[in-house]
Structures are given as structure tokens and as C-alpha cells.
mmCIF file of C-alpha atoms in Angstrom:
data_model
loop_
_atom_site.group_PDB
_atom_site.id
_atom_site.type_symbol
_atom_site.label_atom_id
_atom_site.label_comp_id
_atom_site.label_asym_id
_atom_site.label_seq_id
_atom_site.Cartn_x
_atom_site.Cartn_y
_atom_site.Cartn_z
ATOM 1 C CA UNK A 1 164.696 4.670 74.731
ATOM 2 C CA UNK A 2 161.833 2.283 75.483
ATOM 3 C CA UNK A 3 158.473 2.842 77.068
ATOM 4 C CA UNK A 4 155.521 0.569 77.685
ATOM 5 C CA UNK A 5 152.058 1.943 76.898
ATOM 6 C CA UNK A 6 149.408 -0.648 77.800
ATOM 7 C CA UNK A 7 146.279 -0.088 75.754
ATOM 8 C CA UNK A 8 144.061 -3.159 75.807
ATOM 9 C CA UNK A 9 140.966 -2.240 73.845
ATOM 10 C CA UNK A 10 138.465 -4.017 71.656
ATOM 11 C CA UNK A 11 135.498 -3.054 69.516
ATOM 12 C CA UNK A 12 132.835 -5.493 68.372
ATOM 13 C CA UNK A 13 129.921 -4.846 66.058
ATOM 14 C CA UNK A 14 127.484 -6.822 63.979
ATOM 15 C CA UNK A 15 124.458 -5.922 61.919
ATOM 16 C CA UNK A 16 121.996 -7.629 59.620
ATOM 17 C CA UNK A 17 121.662 -5.561 56.429
ATOM 18 C CA UNK A 18 119.252 -5.937 53.563
ATOM 19 C CA UNK A 19 117.291 -4.381 50.760
ATOM 20 C CA UNK A 20 113.630 -4.331 49.751
ATOM 21 C CA UNK A 21 112.670 -2.916 46.366
ATOM 22 C CA UNK A 22 109.717 -2.427 44.031
ATOM 23 C CA UNK A 23 110.043 -1.923 40.289
ATOM 24 C CA UNK A 24 107.565 -1.324 37.470
ATOM 25 C CA UNK A 25 108.248 -1.534 33.745
ATOM 26 C CA UNK A 26 105.593 0.964 32.647
ATOM 27 C CA UNK A 27 106.299 0.280 28.964
ATOM 28 C CA UNK A 28 109.249 -0.421 26.681
ATOM 29 C CA UNK A 29 110.673 3.064 27.312
ATOM 30 C CA UNK A 30 109.931 3.776 30.990
ATOM 31 C CA UNK A 31 111.013 2.005 34.170
ATOM 32 C CA UNK A 32 110.184 3.101 37.737
ATOM 33 C CA UNK A 33 111.747 1.815 40.946
ATOM 34 C CA UNK A 34 111.889 2.425 44.687
ATOM 35 C CA UNK A 35 113.815 0.696 47.435
ATOM 36 C CA UNK A 36 114.924 0.782 51.044
ATOM 37 C CA UNK A 37 118.381 -0.523 51.927
ATOM 38 C CA UNK A 38 120.468 -0.682 55.075
ATOM 39 C CA UNK A 39 124.227 -0.799 55.441
ATOM 40 C CA UNK A 40 127.014 -0.222 57.894
ATOM 41 C CA UNK A 41 130.684 0.676 58.149
ATOM 42 C CA UNK A 42 132.648 -1.171 60.805
ATOM 43 C CA UNK A 43 134.099 0.510 63.859
ATOM 44 C CA UNK A 44 137.668 0.304 65.067
ATOM 45 C CA UNK A 45 140.416 1.478 67.396
ATOM 46 C CA UNK A 46 142.126 4.853 67.541
ATOM 47 C CA UNK A 47 145.867 5.261 67.894
ATOM 48 C CA UNK A 48 147.132 7.043 71.042
ATOM 49 C CA UNK A 49 147.694 10.787 70.677
ATOM 50 C CA UNK A 50 150.702 12.163 72.604
ATOM 51 C CA UNK A 51 150.882 8.816 74.484
ATOM 52 C CA UNK A 52 147.256 9.250 75.627
ATOM 53 C CA UNK A 53 145.004 6.293 74.728
ATOM 54 C CA UNK A 54 141.857 7.188 72.795
ATOM 55 C CA UNK A 55 138.455 5.546 72.922
ATOM 56 C CA UNK A 56 137.411 3.124 70.149
ATOM 57 C CA UNK A 57 134.840 4.304 67.625
ATOM 58 C CA UNK A 58 131.618 2.425 66.965
ATOM 59 C CA UNK A 59 130.191 1.117 63.711
ATOM 60 C CA UNK A 60 128.225 3.496 61.489
ATOM 61 C CA UNK A 61 124.753 2.481 60.296
ATOM 62 C CA UNK A 62 122.725 3.958 57.450
ATOM 63 C CA UNK A 63 119.226 3.518 56.058
ATOM 64 C CA UNK A 64 118.889 4.556 52.412
ATOM 65 C CA UNK A 65 115.564 5.416 50.746
ATOM 66 C CA UNK A 66 115.591 5.879 46.966
ATOM 67 C CA UNK A 67 113.109 6.401 44.157
ATOM 68 C CA UNK A 68 113.965 6.685 40.472
ATOM 69 C CA UNK A 69 112.899 6.733 36.841
ATOM 70 C CA UNK A 70 114.805 5.408 33.830
ATOM 71 C CA UNK A 71 113.588 6.232 30.323
ATOM 72 C CA UNK A 72 114.586 6.026 26.678
ATOM 73 C CA UNK A 73 113.400 7.916 23.595
ATOM 74 C CA UNK A 74 113.990 8.319 19.857
ATOM 75 C CA UNK A 75 114.444 4.587 19.230
ATOM 76 C CA UNK A 76 116.796 4.298 22.207
ATOM 77 C CA UNK A 77 119.093 7.054 20.904
ATOM 78 C CA UNK A 78 118.472 8.990 24.132
ATOM 79 C CA UNK A 79 118.543 7.489 27.616
ATOM 80 C CA UNK A 80 117.822 9.354 30.860
ATOM 81 C CA UNK A 81 118.012 8.544 34.565
ATOM 82 C CA UNK A 82 116.479 10.465 37.470
ATOM 83 C CA UNK A 83 117.032 9.448 41.100
ATOM 84 C CA UNK A 84 116.123 10.926 44.474
ATOM 85 C CA UNK A 85 117.538 9.628 47.765
ATOM 86 C CA UNK A 86 117.358 10.192 51.507
ATOM 87 C CA UNK A 87 119.959 8.671 53.853
ATOM 88 C CA UNK A 88 119.781 8.613 57.645
ATOM 89 C CA UNK A 89 122.974 7.807 59.542
ATOM 90 C CA UNK A 90 123.322 6.576 63.122
ATOM 91 C CA UNK A 91 126.696 6.842 64.892
ATOM 92 C CA UNK A 92 128.062 8.706 61.869
ATOM 93 C CA UNK A 93 131.866 8.427 61.916
ATOM 94 C CA UNK A 94 133.723 11.746 61.978
ATOM 95 C CA UNK A 95 137.459 12.123 61.273
ATOM 96 C CA UNK A 96 139.270 14.829 63.269
ATOM 97 C CA UNK A 97 142.848 15.416 62.143
ATOM 98 C CA UNK A 98 145.721 16.064 64.533
ATOM 99 C CA UNK A 99 147.458 19.273 63.346
ATOM 100 C CA UNK A 100 150.813 18.097 64.738
ATOM 101 C CA UNK A 101 150.757 14.683 63.032
ATOM 102 C CA UNK A 102 149.549 14.941 59.439
ATOM 103 C CA UNK A 103 149.011 11.204 59.038
ATOM 104 C CA UNK A 104 146.980 10.703 62.219
ATOM 105 C CA UNK A 105 143.267 11.303 62.718
ATOM 106 C CA UNK A 106 140.868 10.649 65.564
ATOM 107 C CA UNK A 107 137.652 8.830 64.654
ATOM 108 C CA UNK A 108 134.610 9.709 66.751
ATOM 109 C CA UNK A 109 130.877 9.015 66.449
ATOM 110 C CA UNK A 110 128.133 11.605 66.127
ATOM 111 C CA UNK A 111 125.711 10.643 68.942
ATOM 112 C CA UNK A 112 122.698 12.041 67.034
ATOM 113 C CA UNK A 113 121.269 11.004 63.647
ATOM 114 C CA UNK A 114 122.741 12.729 60.593
ATOM 115 C CA UNK A 115 120.944 13.087 57.263
ATOM 116 C CA UNK A 116 121.878 13.326 53.614
ATOM 117 C CA UNK A 117 119.473 13.743 50.707
ATOM 118 C CA UNK A 118 119.630 14.801 47.089
ATOM 119 C CA UNK A 119 118.674 14.384 43.458
ATOM 120 C CA UNK A 120 120.757 13.078 40.540
ATOM 121 C CA UNK A 121 119.947 13.230 36.823
ATOM 122 C CA UNK A 122 121.889 12.004 33.800
ATOM 123 C CA UNK A 123 121.459 11.666 30.041
ATOM 124 C CA UNK A 124 123.257 9.758 27.294
ATOM 125 C CA UNK A 125 122.523 10.537 23.649
ATOM 126 C CA UNK A 126 123.817 9.149 20.347
ATOM 127 C CA UNK A 127 122.772 10.964 17.176
ATOM 128 C CA UNK A 128 124.729 9.669 14.225
ATOM 129 C CA UNK A 129 128.319 10.841 14.535
ATOM 130 C CA UNK A 130 127.525 12.959 17.596
ATOM 131 C CA UNK A 131 127.126 11.709 21.164
ATOM 132 C CA UNK A 132 126.652 13.374 24.529
ATOM 133 C CA UNK A 133 127.012 12.306 28.154
ATOM 134 C CA UNK A 134 125.892 14.670 30.910
ATOM 135 C CA UNK A 135 124.871 14.534 34.560
ATOM 136 C CA UNK A 136 123.943 16.869 37.400
ATOM 137 C CA UNK A 137 123.617 16.292 41.124
ATOM 138 C CA UNK A 138 122.316 18.348 44.043
ATOM 139 C CA UNK A 139 122.850 17.245 47.629
ATOM 140 C CA UNK A 140 122.102 18.522 51.112
ATOM 141 C CA UNK A 141 123.850 17.182 54.207
ATOM 142 C CA UNK A 142 123.243 17.911 57.882
ATOM 143 C CA UNK A 143 125.160 16.689 60.932
ATOM 144 C CA UNK A 144 123.048 15.808 63.973
ATOM 145 C CA UNK A 145 123.426 17.497 67.376
ATOM 146 C CA UNK A 146 127.097 17.112 68.172
ATOM 147 C CA UNK A 147 129.948 18.902 69.965
ATOM 148 C CA UNK A 148 133.577 18.176 69.089
ATOM 149 C CA UNK A 149 136.936 19.653 70.003
ATOM 150 C CA UNK A 150 138.859 21.378 67.202
ATOM 151 C CA UNK A 151 142.468 20.320 67.971
ATOM 152 C CA UNK A 152 143.800 23.362 66.122
ATOM 153 C CA UNK A 153 142.399 25.696 68.796
ATOM 154 C CA UNK A 154 143.858 25.509 72.336
ATOM 155 C CA UNK A 155 141.351 24.627 75.026
ATOM 156 C CA UNK A 156 141.380 22.948 78.427
ATOM 157 C CA UNK A 157 137.672 22.401 79.084
ATOM 158 C CA UNK A 158 136.006 19.011 78.653
ATOM 159 C CA UNK A 159 134.022 18.793 75.412
ATOM 160 C CA UNK A 160 131.102 16.399 75.834
ATOM 161 C CA UNK A 161 129.684 15.211 72.456
ATOM 162 C CA UNK A 162 126.096 15.834 73.608
ATOM 163 C CA UNK A 163 126.345 18.697 76.107
ATOM 164 C CA UNK A 164 129.440 20.692 75.161
ATOM 165 C CA UNK A 165 129.643 23.328 76.538
ATOM 166 C CA UNK A 166 130.355 25.462 73.486
ATOM 167 C CA UNK A 167 133.718 27.259 73.639
ATOM 168 C CA UNK A 168 136.190 28.459 70.964
ATOM 169 C CA UNK A 169 137.711 24.951 70.908
ATOM 170 C CA UNK A 170 134.552 22.925 71.721
ATOM 171 C CA UNK A 171 132.482 23.573 68.612
ATOM 172 C CA UNK A 172 128.772 22.946 68.168
ATOM 173 C CA UNK A 173 128.634 21.053 64.848
ATOM 174 C CA UNK A 174 124.858 20.658 64.769
ATOM 175 C CA UNK A 175 123.525 21.147 61.236
ATOM 176 C CA UNK A 176 126.974 21.491 59.667
ATOM 177 C CA UNK A 177 127.626 20.042 56.216
ATOM 178 C CA UNK A 178 129.450 16.762 55.870
ATOM 179 C CA UNK A 179 133.055 17.155 54.761
ATOM 180 C CA UNK A 180 133.772 17.087 51.018
ATOM 181 C CA UNK A 181 130.077 17.177 50.135
ATOM 182 C CA UNK A 182 129.486 19.954 47.566
ATOM 183 C CA UNK A 183 125.843 20.871 47.073
ATOM 184 C CA UNK A 184 126.033 21.123 43.275
ATOM 185 C CA UNK A 185 128.042 19.138 40.744
ATOM 186 C CA UNK A 186 127.548 18.731 37.024
ATOM 187 C CA UNK A 187 129.400 17.383 34.034
ATOM 188 C CA UNK A 188 128.909 17.515 30.263
ATOM 189 C CA UNK A 189 130.921 15.603 27.676
ATOM 190 C CA UNK A 190 130.210 15.945 23.919
ATOM 191 C CA UNK A 191 131.911 13.795 21.275
ATOM 192 C CA UNK A 192 131.991 13.709 17.473
ATOM 193 C CA UNK A 193 133.380 10.929 15.263
ATOM 194 C CA UNK A 194 134.633 11.445 11.697
ATOM 195 C CA UNK A 195 134.818 8.271 9.597
ATOM 196 C CA UNK A 196 137.761 8.525 7.215
ATOM 197 C CA UNK A 197 139.136 6.456 4.288
ATOM 198 C CA UNK A 198 140.754 3.029 4.835
ATOM 199 C CA UNK A 199 138.565 2.337 7.862
ATOM 200 C CA UNK A 200 140.209 4.980 10.013
ATOM 201 C CA UNK A 201 138.370 7.424 12.232
ATOM 202 C CA UNK A 202 139.011 10.692 14.046
ATOM 203 C CA UNK A 203 137.256 11.270 17.378
ATOM 204 C CA UNK A 204 137.071 14.707 18.992
ATOM 205 C CA UNK A 205 135.737 14.879 22.548
ATOM 206 C CA UNK A 206 135.607 17.370 25.385
ATOM 207 C CA UNK A 207 134.482 17.566 28.967
ATOM 208 C CA UNK A 208 133.403 20.389 31.258
ATOM 209 C CA UNK A 209 132.810 19.716 34.953
ATOM 210 C CA UNK A 210 131.757 21.846 37.896
ATOM 211 C CA UNK A 211 132.333 20.947 41.544
ATOM 212 C CA UNK A 212 130.670 23.313 43.981
ATOM 213 C CA UNK A 213 132.254 24.816 47.064
ATOM 214 C CA UNK A 214 132.668 22.525 50.061
ATOM 215 C CA UNK A 215 134.193 22.264 53.516
ATOM 216 C CA UNK A 216 137.272 20.172 54.283
ATOM 217 C CA UNK A 217 136.282 19.706 57.949
ATOM 218 C CA UNK A 218 133.080 19.805 59.965
ATOM 219 C CA UNK A 219 134.399 22.808 61.897
ATOM 220 C CA UNK A 220 133.836 25.040 58.833
ATOM 221 C CA UNK A 221 136.502 27.518 59.914
ATOM 222 C CA UNK A 222 137.376 29.562 56.830
ATOM 223 C CA UNK A 223 140.157 31.391 58.675
ATOM 224 C CA UNK A 224 141.966 28.066 59.175
ATOM 225 C CA UNK A 225 141.584 27.047 55.541
ATOM 226 C CA UNK A 226 138.572 24.733 55.835
ATOM 227 C CA UNK A 227 136.685 26.346 52.937
ATOM 228 C CA UNK A 228 137.381 24.897 49.477
ATOM 229 C CA UNK A 229 136.066 27.065 46.649
ATOM 230 C CA UNK A 230 134.169 25.836 43.613
ATOM 231 C CA UNK A 231 136.115 24.716 40.565
ATOM 232 C CA UNK A 232 135.378 24.388 36.862
ATOM 233 C CA UNK A 233 137.598 22.082 34.841
ATOM 234 C CA UNK A 234 137.791 21.687 31.070
ATOM 235 C CA UNK A 235 139.497 18.879 29.177
ATOM 236 C CA UNK A 236 139.631 17.716 25.557
ATOM 237 C CA UNK A 237 141.213 15.081 23.368
ATOM 238 C CA UNK A 238 141.613 14.098 19.730
ATOM 239 C CA UNK A 239 142.089 10.430 18.856
ATOM 240 C CA UNK A 240 143.041 9.020 15.445
ATOM 241 C CA UNK A 241 142.496 5.271 15.019
ATOM 242 C CA UNK A 242 143.534 3.061 12.103
ATOM 243 C CA UNK A 243 143.772 -0.738 12.134
ATOM 244 C CA UNK A 244 145.321 -1.751 15.471
ATOM 245 C CA UNK A 245 146.752 1.675 16.290
ATOM 246 C CA UNK A 246 145.282 4.657 18.134
ATOM 247 C CA UNK A 247 147.106 7.950 18.673
ATOM 248 C CA UNK A 248 145.536 10.371 21.172
ATOM 249 C CA UNK A 249 146.461 13.962 21.963
ATOM 250 C CA UNK A 250 144.891 15.159 25.222
ATOM 251 C CA UNK A 251 144.781 18.069 27.619
ATOM 252 C CA UNK A 252 143.291 18.381 31.122
ATOM 253 C CA UNK A 253 142.475 21.494 33.160
ATOM 254 C CA UNK A 254 142.988 23.505 29.984
ATOM 255 C CA UNK A 255 142.317 26.836 31.710
ATOM 256 C CA UNK A 256 145.003 25.978 34.287
ATOM 257 C CA UNK A 257 142.617 26.705 37.154
ATOM 258 C CA UNK A 258 144.363 26.834 40.518
ATOM 259 C CA UNK A 259 142.435 25.275 43.378
ATOM 260 C CA UNK A 260 142.845 23.364 46.627
ATOM 261 C CA UNK A 261 141.557 19.825 46.141
ATOM 262 C CA UNK A 262 141.844 18.578 49.726
ATOM 263 C CA UNK A 263 143.163 19.410 53.188
ATOM 264 C CA UNK A 264 144.560 17.034 55.784
ATOM 265 C CA UNK A 265 145.074 18.701 59.146
ATOM 266 C CA UNK A 266 146.783 21.976 58.190
ATOM 267 C CA UNK A 267 148.333 20.679 54.950
ATOM 268 C CA UNK A 268 146.584 21.747 51.747
ATOM 269 C CA UNK A 269 146.845 19.730 48.567
ATOM 270 C CA UNK A 270 146.704 21.551 45.253
ATOM 271 C CA UNK A 271 144.617 20.205 42.389
ATOM 272 C CA UNK A 272 146.354 19.029 39.231
ATOM 273 C CA UNK A 273 147.485 21.915 36.978
ATOM 274 C CA UNK A 274 147.069 21.964 33.212
ATOM 275 C CA UNK A 275 148.495 18.797 31.683
ATOM 276 C CA UNK A 276 148.775 17.671 28.088
ATOM 277 C CA UNK A 277 150.359 14.790 26.296
ATOM 278 C CA UNK A 278 150.301 12.150 23.610
ATOM 279 C CA UNK A 279 149.324 8.483 23.978
ATOM 280 C CA UNK A 280 150.020 5.722 21.465
ATOM 281 C CA UNK A 281 148.169 2.426 21.808
ATOM 282 C CA UNK A 282 148.177 -0.787 19.824
ATOM 283 C CA UNK A 283 145.666 -3.579 20.366
ATOM 284 C CA UNK A 284 146.513 -7.225 19.835
#
């Protein structure tokens, strides 16, 4: 059958963005910097839901403040980076999934400023045959004053983004964490190279990563599956290289940890299980 659903909408946005920074090379081994930058993500149109037209969503604007320190030591065998940042969002874009249509989401704007701040540190070291690459990050996120309707919970009352009122379906999201924003992540990857006869070499490397717990939606409803637990993943590989050939045996998620990596509406997506294999490469 055929039906006509007029939906003449438009969304226009423009913004001048820029960056101002200061840097200071303290000496040959230390470099300090600070900057302020602005950016934006364009707005757009929402698809109708159950033949009901939806309002367009506005552009998202952010102001980013950062300060950092880069250093080297031991004749440049060790390099470190330390960075702190504070981001303030206006009209932060929020995705609300439709539980009946897994591929469709409604984009809305948070009418109040949202903030994100954190610290990141990393190190790279090369000591003869041994090398190391590691990093750690801590982040805090907070949604501004904002009410939104959770489409998974039946409700007939109007849910105003600023006023609510708060009901089981009209949820006060003020202060909630941004989706998929774990507070703590870290990663460490050691490597050792053996130099063998005839110019060949054997490289053994590993990696251990931690991703903290996080929420898949701003509604933070654990009973509906929004909570994603922390995960710790281990991988390793051994590579033998001679002339133009390299043969690599590898394994990922060696402990075969079972975890939910993401959720779209009410569909949960499992993380990759343990995998292992062999790669053969020739360079020309």
C-alpha cells in the first residue's frame, strides 16, 4: 500500500572554530604546552518513529582546555607524556534507541552544559632488546540538567527536557555519565627481540589492557542491561623474520573472557572470544 507522510524540515548551523596555544621548550628533554580549542558536530534530521515526525537536532559545540608535559630521559631511551583536559559541551547530542527498531535512534540535545575532564599518561621505553609501551587514562563525565523519555518504559506524560516532570519513563539524567565513557583505562605492552644468525630475528610481545565499567545508555538502568562490566584482555604474539619473510603466531583474549562490548536498544553485542592464528607476510 502507499501512504504520504509530509515532513518538510531543515536544520542549519554554522560556527567559527579555532585554537590558541602556548608552548615552552624548557630544555632538550622537557616540553610544556597549553591550549584552548573549540569545535562542533553538525546537527541533522531525525527519521519519523511510528509515522510520527520528530524534531531536528541542533549542532553540538565544545570548548576544550588542555595542559600537558612531554619529556625524555636516558638519552631519549624513555619518553613520557602527561596531559590534563577539561571539555565543556553545549547542546550535547544524545542518542536514544528505539527498542522496536534496532537500527533507529532519536537524536536530541541536552539543553544544559555537559562536562568531561580527565588525565592521560603514557610512556615508551627502549632498553636494548627490550621495549615497553604503556598508558593510563582517568576520566569523569557529567550530563547537564536534562530530562529524557526512556522508550523502553511505557509512559503517556509529556517529558520536557528542562522541566520533566520525573516519572518512571521520564528520567532525570542530570549528572549521569556519558555513554561508553569508562572512568579508568590502562594498557601495557612489553616486547623483547632476539637477534639470531643469518640476520633473522625473533620478536616476542604481549599486551594487557583494562577497560573499566561503563554505561551503554544515559538512563543507567542495570535491570534493562545498561551496565557493562569491566574487562581485562590479554594478547600475545611471536614473530620470526628472515629476509623478506615474517611468520607470526598470535592469540587475542587469551583468558577467553566473556563480556558485553556494546548494546544497541535491547540487543547486546558480545566481545570477541579467544582467537589465535598464524600470519605469513612477504615484503617486496
